[in-house]
PDB file of C-alpha atoms in Angstrom:
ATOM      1  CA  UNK A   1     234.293 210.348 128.332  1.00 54.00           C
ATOM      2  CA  UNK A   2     236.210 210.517 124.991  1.00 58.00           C
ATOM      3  CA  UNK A   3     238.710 209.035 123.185  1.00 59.00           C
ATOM      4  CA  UNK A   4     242.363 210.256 123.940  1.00 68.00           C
ATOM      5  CA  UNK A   5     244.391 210.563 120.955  1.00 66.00           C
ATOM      6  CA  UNK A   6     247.428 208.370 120.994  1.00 70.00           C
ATOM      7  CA  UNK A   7     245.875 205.899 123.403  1.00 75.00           C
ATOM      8  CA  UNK A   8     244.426 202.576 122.660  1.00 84.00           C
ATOM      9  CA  UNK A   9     240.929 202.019 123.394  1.00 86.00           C
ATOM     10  CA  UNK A  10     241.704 198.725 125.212  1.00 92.00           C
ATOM     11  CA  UNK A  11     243.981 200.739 127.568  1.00 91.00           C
ATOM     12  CA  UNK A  12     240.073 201.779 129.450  1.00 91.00           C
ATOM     13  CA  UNK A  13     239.862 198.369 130.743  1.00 94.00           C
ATOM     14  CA  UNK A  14     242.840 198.692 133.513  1.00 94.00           C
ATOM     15  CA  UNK A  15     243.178 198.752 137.453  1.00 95.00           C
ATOM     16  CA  UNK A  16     240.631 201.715 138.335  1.00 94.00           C
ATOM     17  CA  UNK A  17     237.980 200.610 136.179  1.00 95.00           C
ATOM     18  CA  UNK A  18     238.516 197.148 137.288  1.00 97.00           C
ATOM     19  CA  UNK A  19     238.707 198.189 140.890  1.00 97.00           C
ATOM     20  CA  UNK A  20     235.390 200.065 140.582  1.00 97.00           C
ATOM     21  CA  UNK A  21     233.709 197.454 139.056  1.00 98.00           C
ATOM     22  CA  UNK A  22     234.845 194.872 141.940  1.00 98.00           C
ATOM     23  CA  UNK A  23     233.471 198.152 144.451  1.00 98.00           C
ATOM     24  CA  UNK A  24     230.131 198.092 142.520  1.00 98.00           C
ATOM     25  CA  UNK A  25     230.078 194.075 143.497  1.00 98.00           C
ATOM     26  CA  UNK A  26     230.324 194.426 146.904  1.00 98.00           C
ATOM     27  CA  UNK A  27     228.184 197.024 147.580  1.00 98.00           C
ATOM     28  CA  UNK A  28     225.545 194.246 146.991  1.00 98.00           C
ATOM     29  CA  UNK A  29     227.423 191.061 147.585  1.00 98.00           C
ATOM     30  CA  UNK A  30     229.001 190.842 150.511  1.00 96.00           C
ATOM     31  CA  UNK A  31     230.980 187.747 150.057  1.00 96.00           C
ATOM     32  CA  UNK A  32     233.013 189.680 147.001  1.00 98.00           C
ATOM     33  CA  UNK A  33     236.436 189.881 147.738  1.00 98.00           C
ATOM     34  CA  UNK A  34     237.671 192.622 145.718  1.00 98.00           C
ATOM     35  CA  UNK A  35     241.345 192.660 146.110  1.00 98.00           C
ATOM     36  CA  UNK A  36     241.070 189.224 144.966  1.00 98.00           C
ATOM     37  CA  UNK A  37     239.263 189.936 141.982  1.00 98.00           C
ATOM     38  CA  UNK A  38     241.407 192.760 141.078  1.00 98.00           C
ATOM     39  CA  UNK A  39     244.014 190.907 141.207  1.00 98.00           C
ATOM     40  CA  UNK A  40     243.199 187.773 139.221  1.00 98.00           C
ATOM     41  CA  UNK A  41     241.119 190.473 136.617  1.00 98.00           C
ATOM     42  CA  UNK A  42     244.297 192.576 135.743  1.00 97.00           C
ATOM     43  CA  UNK A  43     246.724 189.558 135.882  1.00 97.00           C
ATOM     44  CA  UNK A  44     248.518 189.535 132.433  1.00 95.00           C
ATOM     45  CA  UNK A  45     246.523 191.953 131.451  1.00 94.00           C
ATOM     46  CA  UNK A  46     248.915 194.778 129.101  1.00 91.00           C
ATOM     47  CA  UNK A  47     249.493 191.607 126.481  1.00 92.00           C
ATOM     48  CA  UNK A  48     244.962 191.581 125.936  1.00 96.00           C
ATOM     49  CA  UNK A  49     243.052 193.395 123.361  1.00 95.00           C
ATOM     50  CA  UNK A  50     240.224 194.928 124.426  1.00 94.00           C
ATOM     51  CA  UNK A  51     237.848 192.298 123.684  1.00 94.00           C
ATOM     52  CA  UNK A  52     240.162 189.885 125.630  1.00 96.00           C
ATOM     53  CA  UNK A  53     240.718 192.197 128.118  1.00 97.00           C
ATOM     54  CA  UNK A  54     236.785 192.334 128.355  1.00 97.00           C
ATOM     55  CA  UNK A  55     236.693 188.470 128.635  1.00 97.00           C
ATOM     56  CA  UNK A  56     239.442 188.460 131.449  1.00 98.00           C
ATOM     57  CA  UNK A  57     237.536 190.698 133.682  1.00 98.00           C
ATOM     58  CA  UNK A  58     234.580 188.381 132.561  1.00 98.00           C
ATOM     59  CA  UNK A  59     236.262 185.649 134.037  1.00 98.00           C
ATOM     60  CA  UNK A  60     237.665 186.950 137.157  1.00 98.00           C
ATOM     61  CA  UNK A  61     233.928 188.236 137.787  1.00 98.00           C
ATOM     62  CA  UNK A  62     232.918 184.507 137.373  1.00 98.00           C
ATOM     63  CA  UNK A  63     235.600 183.530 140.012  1.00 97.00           C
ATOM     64  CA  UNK A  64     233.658 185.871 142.729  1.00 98.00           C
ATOM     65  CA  UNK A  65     230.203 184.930 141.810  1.00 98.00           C
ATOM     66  CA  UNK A  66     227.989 182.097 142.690  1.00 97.00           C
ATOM     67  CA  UNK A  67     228.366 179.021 140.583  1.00 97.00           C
ATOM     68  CA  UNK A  68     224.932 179.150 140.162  1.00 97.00           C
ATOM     69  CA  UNK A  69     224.024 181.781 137.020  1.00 98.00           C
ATOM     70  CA  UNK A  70     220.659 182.557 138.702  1.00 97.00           C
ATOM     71  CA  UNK A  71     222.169 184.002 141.859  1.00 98.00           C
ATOM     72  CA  UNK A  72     225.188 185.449 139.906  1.00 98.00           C
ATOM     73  CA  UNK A  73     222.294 187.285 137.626  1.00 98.00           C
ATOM     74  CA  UNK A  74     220.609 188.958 140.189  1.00 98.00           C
ATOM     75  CA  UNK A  75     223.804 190.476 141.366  1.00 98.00           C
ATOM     76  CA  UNK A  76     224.772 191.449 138.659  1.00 98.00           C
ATOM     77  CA  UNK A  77     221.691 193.404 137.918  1.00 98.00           C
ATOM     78  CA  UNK A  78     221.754 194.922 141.360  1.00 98.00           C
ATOM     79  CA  UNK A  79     225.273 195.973 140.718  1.00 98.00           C
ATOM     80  CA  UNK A  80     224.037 198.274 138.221  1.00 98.00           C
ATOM     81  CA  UNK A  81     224.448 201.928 138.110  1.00 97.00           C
ATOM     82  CA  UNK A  82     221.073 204.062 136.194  1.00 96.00           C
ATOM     83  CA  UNK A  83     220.006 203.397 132.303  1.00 96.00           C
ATOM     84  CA  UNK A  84     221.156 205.611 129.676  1.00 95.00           C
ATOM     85  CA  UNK A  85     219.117 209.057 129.596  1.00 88.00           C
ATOM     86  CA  UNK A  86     219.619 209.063 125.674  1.00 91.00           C
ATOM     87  CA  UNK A  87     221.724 207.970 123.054  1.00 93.00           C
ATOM     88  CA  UNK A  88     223.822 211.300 122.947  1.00 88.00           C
ATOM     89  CA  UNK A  89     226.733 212.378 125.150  1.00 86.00           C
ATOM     90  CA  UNK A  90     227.208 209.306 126.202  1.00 89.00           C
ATOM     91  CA  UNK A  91     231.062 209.055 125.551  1.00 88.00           C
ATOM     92  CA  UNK A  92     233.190 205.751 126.760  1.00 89.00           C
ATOM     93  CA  UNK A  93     231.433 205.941 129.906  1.00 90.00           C
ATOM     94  CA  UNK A  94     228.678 202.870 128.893  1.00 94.00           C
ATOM     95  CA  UNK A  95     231.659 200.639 128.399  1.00 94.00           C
ATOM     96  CA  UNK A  96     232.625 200.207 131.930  1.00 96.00           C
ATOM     97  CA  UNK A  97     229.651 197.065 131.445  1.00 97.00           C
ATOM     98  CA  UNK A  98     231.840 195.774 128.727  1.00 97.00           C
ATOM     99  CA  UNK A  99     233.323 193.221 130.744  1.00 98.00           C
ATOM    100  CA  UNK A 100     229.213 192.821 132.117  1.00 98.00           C
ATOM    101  CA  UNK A 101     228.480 191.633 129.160  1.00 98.00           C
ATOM    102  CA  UNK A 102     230.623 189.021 128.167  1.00 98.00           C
ATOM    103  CA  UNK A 103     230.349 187.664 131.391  1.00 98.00           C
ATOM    104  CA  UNK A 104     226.554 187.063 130.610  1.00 98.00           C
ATOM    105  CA  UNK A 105     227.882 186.010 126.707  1.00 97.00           C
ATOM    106  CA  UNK A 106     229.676 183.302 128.148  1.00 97.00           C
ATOM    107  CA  UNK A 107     228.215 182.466 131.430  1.00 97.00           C
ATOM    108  CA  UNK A 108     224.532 182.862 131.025  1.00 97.00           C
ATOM    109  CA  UNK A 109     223.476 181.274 127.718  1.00 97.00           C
ATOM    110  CA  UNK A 110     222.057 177.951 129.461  1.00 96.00           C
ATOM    111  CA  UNK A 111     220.295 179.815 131.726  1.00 97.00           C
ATOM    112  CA  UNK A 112     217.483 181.423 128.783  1.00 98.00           C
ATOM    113  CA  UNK A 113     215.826 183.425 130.808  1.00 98.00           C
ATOM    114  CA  UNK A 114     217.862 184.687 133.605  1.00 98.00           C
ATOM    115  CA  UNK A 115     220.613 185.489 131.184  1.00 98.00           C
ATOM    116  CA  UNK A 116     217.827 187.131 128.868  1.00 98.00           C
ATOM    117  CA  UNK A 117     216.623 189.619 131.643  1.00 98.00           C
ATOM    118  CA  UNK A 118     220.574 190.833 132.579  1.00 98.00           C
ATOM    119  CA  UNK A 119     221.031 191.181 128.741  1.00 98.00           C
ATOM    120  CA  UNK A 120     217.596 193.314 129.118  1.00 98.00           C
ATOM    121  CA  UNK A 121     219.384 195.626 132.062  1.00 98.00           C
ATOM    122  CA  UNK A 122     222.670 195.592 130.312  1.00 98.00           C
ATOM    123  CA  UNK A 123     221.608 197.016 127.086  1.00 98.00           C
ATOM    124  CA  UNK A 124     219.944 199.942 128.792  1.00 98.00           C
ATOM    125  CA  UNK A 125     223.312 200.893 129.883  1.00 98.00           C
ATOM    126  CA  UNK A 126     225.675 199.637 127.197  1.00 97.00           C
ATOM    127  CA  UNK A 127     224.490 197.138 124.611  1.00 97.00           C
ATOM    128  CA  UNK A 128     224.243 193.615 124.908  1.00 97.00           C
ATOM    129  CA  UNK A 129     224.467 193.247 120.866  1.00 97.00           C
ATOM    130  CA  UNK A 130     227.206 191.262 121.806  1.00 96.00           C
ATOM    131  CA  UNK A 131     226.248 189.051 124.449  1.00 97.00           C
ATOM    132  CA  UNK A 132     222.572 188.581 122.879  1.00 98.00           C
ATOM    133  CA  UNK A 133     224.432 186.538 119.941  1.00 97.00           C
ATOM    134  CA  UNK A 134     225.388 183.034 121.949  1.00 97.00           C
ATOM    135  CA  UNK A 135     221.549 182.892 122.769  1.00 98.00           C
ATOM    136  CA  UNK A 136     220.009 183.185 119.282  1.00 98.00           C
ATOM    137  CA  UNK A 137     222.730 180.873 118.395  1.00 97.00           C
ATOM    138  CA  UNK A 138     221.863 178.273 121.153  1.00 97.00           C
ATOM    139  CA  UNK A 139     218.255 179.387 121.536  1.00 98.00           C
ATOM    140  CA  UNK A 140     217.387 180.668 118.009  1.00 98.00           C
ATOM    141  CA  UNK A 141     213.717 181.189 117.904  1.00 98.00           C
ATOM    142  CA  UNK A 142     213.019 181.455 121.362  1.00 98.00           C
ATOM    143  CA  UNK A 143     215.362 184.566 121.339  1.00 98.00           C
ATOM    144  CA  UNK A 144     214.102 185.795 118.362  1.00 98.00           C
ATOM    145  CA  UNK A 145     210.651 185.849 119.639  1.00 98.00           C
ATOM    146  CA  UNK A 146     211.152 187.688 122.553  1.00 98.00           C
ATOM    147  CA  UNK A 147     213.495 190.280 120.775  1.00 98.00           C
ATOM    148  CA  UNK A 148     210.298 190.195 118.304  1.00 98.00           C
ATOM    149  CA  UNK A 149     207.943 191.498 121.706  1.00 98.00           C
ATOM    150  CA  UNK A 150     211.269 193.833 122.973  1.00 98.00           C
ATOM    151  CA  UNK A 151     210.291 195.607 119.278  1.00 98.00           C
ATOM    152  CA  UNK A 152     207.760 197.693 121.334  1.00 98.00           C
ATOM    153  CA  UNK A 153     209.707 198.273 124.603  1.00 98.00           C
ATOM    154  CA  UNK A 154     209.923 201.908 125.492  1.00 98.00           C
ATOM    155  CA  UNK A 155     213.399 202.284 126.081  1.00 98.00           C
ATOM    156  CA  UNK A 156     214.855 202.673 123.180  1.00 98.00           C
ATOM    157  CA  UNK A 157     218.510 200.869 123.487  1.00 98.00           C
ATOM    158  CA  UNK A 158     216.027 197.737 124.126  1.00 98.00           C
ATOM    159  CA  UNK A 159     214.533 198.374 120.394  1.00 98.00           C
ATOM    160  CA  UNK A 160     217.632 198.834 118.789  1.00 98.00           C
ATOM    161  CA  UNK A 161     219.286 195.543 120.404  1.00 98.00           C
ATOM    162  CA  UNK A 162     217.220 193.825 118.467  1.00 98.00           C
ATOM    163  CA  UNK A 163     217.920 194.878 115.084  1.00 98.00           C
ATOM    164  CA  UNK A 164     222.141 195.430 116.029  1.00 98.00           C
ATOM    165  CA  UNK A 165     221.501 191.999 117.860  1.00 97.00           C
ATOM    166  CA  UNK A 166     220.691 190.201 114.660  1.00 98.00           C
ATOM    167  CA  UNK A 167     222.944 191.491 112.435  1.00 97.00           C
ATOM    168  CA  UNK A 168     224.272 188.806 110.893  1.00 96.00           C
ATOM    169  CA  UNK A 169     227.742 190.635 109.879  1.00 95.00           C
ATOM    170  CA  UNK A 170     228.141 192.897 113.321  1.00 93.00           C
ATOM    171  CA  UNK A 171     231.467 194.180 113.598  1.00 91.00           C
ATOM    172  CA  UNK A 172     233.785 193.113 116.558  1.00 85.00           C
ATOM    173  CA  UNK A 173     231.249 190.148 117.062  1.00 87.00           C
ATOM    174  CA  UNK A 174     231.419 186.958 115.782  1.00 89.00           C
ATOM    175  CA  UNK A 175     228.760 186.120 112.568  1.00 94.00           C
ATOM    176  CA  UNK A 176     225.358 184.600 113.326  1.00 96.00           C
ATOM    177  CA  UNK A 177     225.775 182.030 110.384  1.00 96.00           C
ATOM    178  CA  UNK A 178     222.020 180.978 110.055  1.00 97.00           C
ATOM    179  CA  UNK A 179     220.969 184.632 109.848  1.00 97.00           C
ATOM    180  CA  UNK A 180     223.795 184.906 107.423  1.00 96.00           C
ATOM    181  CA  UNK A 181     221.963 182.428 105.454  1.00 96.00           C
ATOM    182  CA  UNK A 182     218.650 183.307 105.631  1.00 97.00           C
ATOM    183  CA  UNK A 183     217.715 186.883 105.685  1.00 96.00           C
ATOM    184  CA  UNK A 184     213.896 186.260 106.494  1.00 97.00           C
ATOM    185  CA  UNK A 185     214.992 185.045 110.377  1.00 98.00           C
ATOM    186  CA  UNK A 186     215.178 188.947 111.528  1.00 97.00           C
ATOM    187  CA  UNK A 187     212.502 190.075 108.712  1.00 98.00           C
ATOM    188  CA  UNK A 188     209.818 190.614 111.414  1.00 98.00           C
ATOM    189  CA  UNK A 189     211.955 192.566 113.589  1.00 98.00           C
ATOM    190  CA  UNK A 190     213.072 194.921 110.636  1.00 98.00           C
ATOM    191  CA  UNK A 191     209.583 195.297 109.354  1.00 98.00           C
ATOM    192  CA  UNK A 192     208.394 196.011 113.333  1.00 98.00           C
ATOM    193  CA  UNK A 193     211.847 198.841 113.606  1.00 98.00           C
ATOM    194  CA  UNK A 194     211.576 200.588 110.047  1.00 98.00           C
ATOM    195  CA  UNK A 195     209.214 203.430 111.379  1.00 97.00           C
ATOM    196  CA  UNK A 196     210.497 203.571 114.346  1.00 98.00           C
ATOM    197  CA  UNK A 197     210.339 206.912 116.297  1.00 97.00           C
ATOM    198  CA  UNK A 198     213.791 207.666 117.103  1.00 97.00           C
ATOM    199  CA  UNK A 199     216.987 207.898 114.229  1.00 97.00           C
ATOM    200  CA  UNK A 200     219.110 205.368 116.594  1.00 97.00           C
ATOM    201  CA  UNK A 201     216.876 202.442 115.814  1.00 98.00           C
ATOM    202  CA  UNK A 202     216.103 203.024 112.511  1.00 98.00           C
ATOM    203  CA  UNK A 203     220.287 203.654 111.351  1.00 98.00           C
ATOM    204  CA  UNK A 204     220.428 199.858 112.831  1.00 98.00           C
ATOM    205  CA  UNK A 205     217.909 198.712 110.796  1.00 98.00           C
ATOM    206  CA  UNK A 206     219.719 200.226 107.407  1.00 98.00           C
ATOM    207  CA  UNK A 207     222.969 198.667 108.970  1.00 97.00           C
ATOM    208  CA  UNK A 208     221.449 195.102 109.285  1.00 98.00           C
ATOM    209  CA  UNK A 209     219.641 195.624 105.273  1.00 98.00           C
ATOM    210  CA  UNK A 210     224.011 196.595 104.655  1.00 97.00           C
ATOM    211  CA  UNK A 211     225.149 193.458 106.022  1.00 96.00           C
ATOM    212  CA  UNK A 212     222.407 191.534 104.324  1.00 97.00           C
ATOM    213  CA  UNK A 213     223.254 193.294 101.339  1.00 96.00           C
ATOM    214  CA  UNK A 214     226.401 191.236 101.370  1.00 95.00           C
ATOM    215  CA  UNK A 215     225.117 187.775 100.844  1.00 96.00           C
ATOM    216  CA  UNK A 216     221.882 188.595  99.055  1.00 97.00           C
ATOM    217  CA  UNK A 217     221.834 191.675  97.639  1.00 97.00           C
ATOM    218  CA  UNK A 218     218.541 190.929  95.354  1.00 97.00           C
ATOM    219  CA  UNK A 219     216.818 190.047  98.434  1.00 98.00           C
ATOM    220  CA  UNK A 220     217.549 193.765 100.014  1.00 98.00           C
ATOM    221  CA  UNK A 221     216.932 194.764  96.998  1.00 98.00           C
ATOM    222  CA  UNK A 222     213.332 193.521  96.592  1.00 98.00           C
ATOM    223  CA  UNK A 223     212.739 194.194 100.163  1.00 98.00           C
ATOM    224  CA  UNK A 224     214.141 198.119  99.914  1.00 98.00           C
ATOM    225  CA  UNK A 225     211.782 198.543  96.902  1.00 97.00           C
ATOM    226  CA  UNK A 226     208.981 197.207  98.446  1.00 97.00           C
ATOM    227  CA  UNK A 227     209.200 199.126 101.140  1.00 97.00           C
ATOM    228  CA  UNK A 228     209.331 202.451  98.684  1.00 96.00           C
ATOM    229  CA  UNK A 229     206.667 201.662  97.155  1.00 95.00           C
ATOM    230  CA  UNK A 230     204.190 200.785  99.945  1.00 95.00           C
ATOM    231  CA  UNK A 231     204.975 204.556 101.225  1.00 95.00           C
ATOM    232  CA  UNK A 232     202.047 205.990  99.085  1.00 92.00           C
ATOM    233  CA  UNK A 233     199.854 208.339 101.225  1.00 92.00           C
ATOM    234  CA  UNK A 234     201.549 208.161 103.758  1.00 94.00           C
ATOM    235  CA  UNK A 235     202.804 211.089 105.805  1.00 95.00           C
ATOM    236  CA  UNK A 236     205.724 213.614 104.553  1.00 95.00           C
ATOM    237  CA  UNK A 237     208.193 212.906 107.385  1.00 96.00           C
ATOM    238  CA  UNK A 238     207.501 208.779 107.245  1.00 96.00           C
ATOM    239  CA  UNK A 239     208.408 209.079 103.714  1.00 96.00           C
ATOM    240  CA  UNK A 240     211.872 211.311 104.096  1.00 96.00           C
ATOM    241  CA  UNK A 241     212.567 208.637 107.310  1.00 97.00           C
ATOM    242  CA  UNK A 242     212.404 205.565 105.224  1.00 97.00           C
ATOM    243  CA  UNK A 243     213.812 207.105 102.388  1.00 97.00           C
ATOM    244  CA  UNK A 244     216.614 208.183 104.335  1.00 97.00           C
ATOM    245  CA  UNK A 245     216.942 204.467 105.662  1.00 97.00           C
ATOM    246  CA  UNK A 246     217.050 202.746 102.407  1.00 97.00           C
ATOM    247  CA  UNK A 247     219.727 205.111 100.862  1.00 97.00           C
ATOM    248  CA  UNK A 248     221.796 204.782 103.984  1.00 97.00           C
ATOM    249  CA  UNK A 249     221.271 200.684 103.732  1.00 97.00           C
ATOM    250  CA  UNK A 250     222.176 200.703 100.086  1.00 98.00           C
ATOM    251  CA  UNK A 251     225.373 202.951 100.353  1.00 96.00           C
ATOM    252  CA  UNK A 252     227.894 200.119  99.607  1.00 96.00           C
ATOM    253  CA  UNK A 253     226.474 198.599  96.554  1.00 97.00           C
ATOM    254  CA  UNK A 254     225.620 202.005  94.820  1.00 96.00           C
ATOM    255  CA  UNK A 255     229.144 202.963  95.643  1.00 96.00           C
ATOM    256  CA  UNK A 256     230.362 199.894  93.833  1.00 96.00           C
ATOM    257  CA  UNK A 257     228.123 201.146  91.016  1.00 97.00           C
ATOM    258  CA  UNK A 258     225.529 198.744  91.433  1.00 97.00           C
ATOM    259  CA  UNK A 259     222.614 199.516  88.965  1.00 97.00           C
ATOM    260  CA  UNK A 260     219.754 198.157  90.965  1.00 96.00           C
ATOM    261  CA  UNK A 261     221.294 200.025  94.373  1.00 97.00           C
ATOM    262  CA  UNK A 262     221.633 203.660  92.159  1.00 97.00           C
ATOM    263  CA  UNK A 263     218.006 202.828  90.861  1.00 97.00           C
ATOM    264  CA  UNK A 264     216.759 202.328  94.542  1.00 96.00           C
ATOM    265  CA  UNK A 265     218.635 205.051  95.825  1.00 97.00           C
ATOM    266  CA  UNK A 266     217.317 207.570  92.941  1.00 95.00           C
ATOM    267  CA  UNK A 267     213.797 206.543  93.637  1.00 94.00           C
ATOM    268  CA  UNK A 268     214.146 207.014  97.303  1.00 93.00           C
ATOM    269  CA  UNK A 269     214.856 210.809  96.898  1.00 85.00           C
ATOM    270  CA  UNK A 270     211.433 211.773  95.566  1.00 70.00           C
TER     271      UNK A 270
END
């Protein structure tokens, strides 16, 4: 559940979690031989961080499953344990699909939409703002457009995937570079997420607007003021939302002392 002082985070990903993660296998697949993936999934493991520890499991997962991604999907998803009930209280437990999700990362991206539907399941448990990036790199607007419809999915871990997804500058991940580029890829899926209901989703959206803020600031800047001004009329707690979301996306730069970023940041408190 929480973080133990003094103990690496990568240190999560060792035999028991491994071991229940090979159990959770072959309660649905049969042919899963689990003290063989144990074994090959903790092999060298103490010398991994936790990303490559992730990736290791990732690969001794691959070793058990079919060949074919389709089949190895649906196993996956039945593998599953229940979604998320909210995004508080969580703790460590929702990375236990770590390892989950690079396996779809790597494994999944020729397969659009099988690997599409386990990154669906495995962000209701997790995230899969990981795993989403090698398929808007290899499948750019195809993903885009269906993280564009996944803008109005209920759940909200689905929403937010799709702003955290597209971050071009998401930390622990490797950069989109064409969304690093051109900040008007993910503009409809900001503009669909600003007003969104729940705090979660819209702190994502002022962290994407922060990493764009990094290549084009006057862009973000434009865009933040635009969406100030457009707020006229409309209701008191839409107005403190937004306002809050701007501020929080224009932190950096006004720390720096950036005039246009103070300006913004001054006009979003009335």
């Amino acid at each position: 559940m929480n973080i133990t002082a003094g103990v690496p985070l990568k240190d999560m990903f060792d035999g028991r979690l491994i071991g229940l993660i090979g159990k959770s296998f072959a309660a649905v697949h049969g042919e899963f031989d689990t003290k063989r993936f144990k074994a090959k999934a903790t092999a060298g493991l103490a010398d991994l961080t936790m990303m490559q520890r992730s990736a290791h499991i990732a690969a001794a997962l691959a070793a058990e499953l079919p060949d074919d991604f389709q089949a190895a999907a649906q196993i996956l998803i039945r593998s599953l344990g229940p979604s998320l009930d909210g995004t508080e209280g969580n703790g460590l437990r929702p990375f236990f699909y770590m390892p989950h999700a690079s396996f779809v990362g790597k494994y999944g991206v020729q397969q659009f939409k099988a690997g599409m539907a386990v990154n669906y399941e495995i962000t209701r448990r997790f995230t899969a703002e990981f795993s989403v990036r090698p398929f808007l790199m290899r499948h750019e607007q195809r993903a885009l457009a269906l993280l564009k419809k996944w803008t109005k999915d209920p759940d909200v871990h689905v929403r937010r995937l799709c702003s955290e997804g597209t971050r071009p500058r998401l930390p622990w991940a490797s950069r989109l570079p064409a969304f690093q580029a051109n900040p008007e890829l993910a503009l409809p899926i900001l503009e669909a997420l600003k007003d969104d209901e729940e705090l979660y989703v819209r702190r994502s959206v002022a962290n994407h607007l922060g990493d764009l803020c990094k290549d084009h600031p006057e862009w973000v800047f434009a865009l933040c003021a635009r969406w100030v001004d457009e707020l006229k009329g409309q209701p008191e707690e839409r107005v403190q939302q937004r306002h809050w979301m701007v501020r929080h996306a224009l932190r950096h730069p006004a720390k720096k002392g950036v005039e246009a970023a103070l300006e913004l940041r001054e006009r979003a408190k009335r």
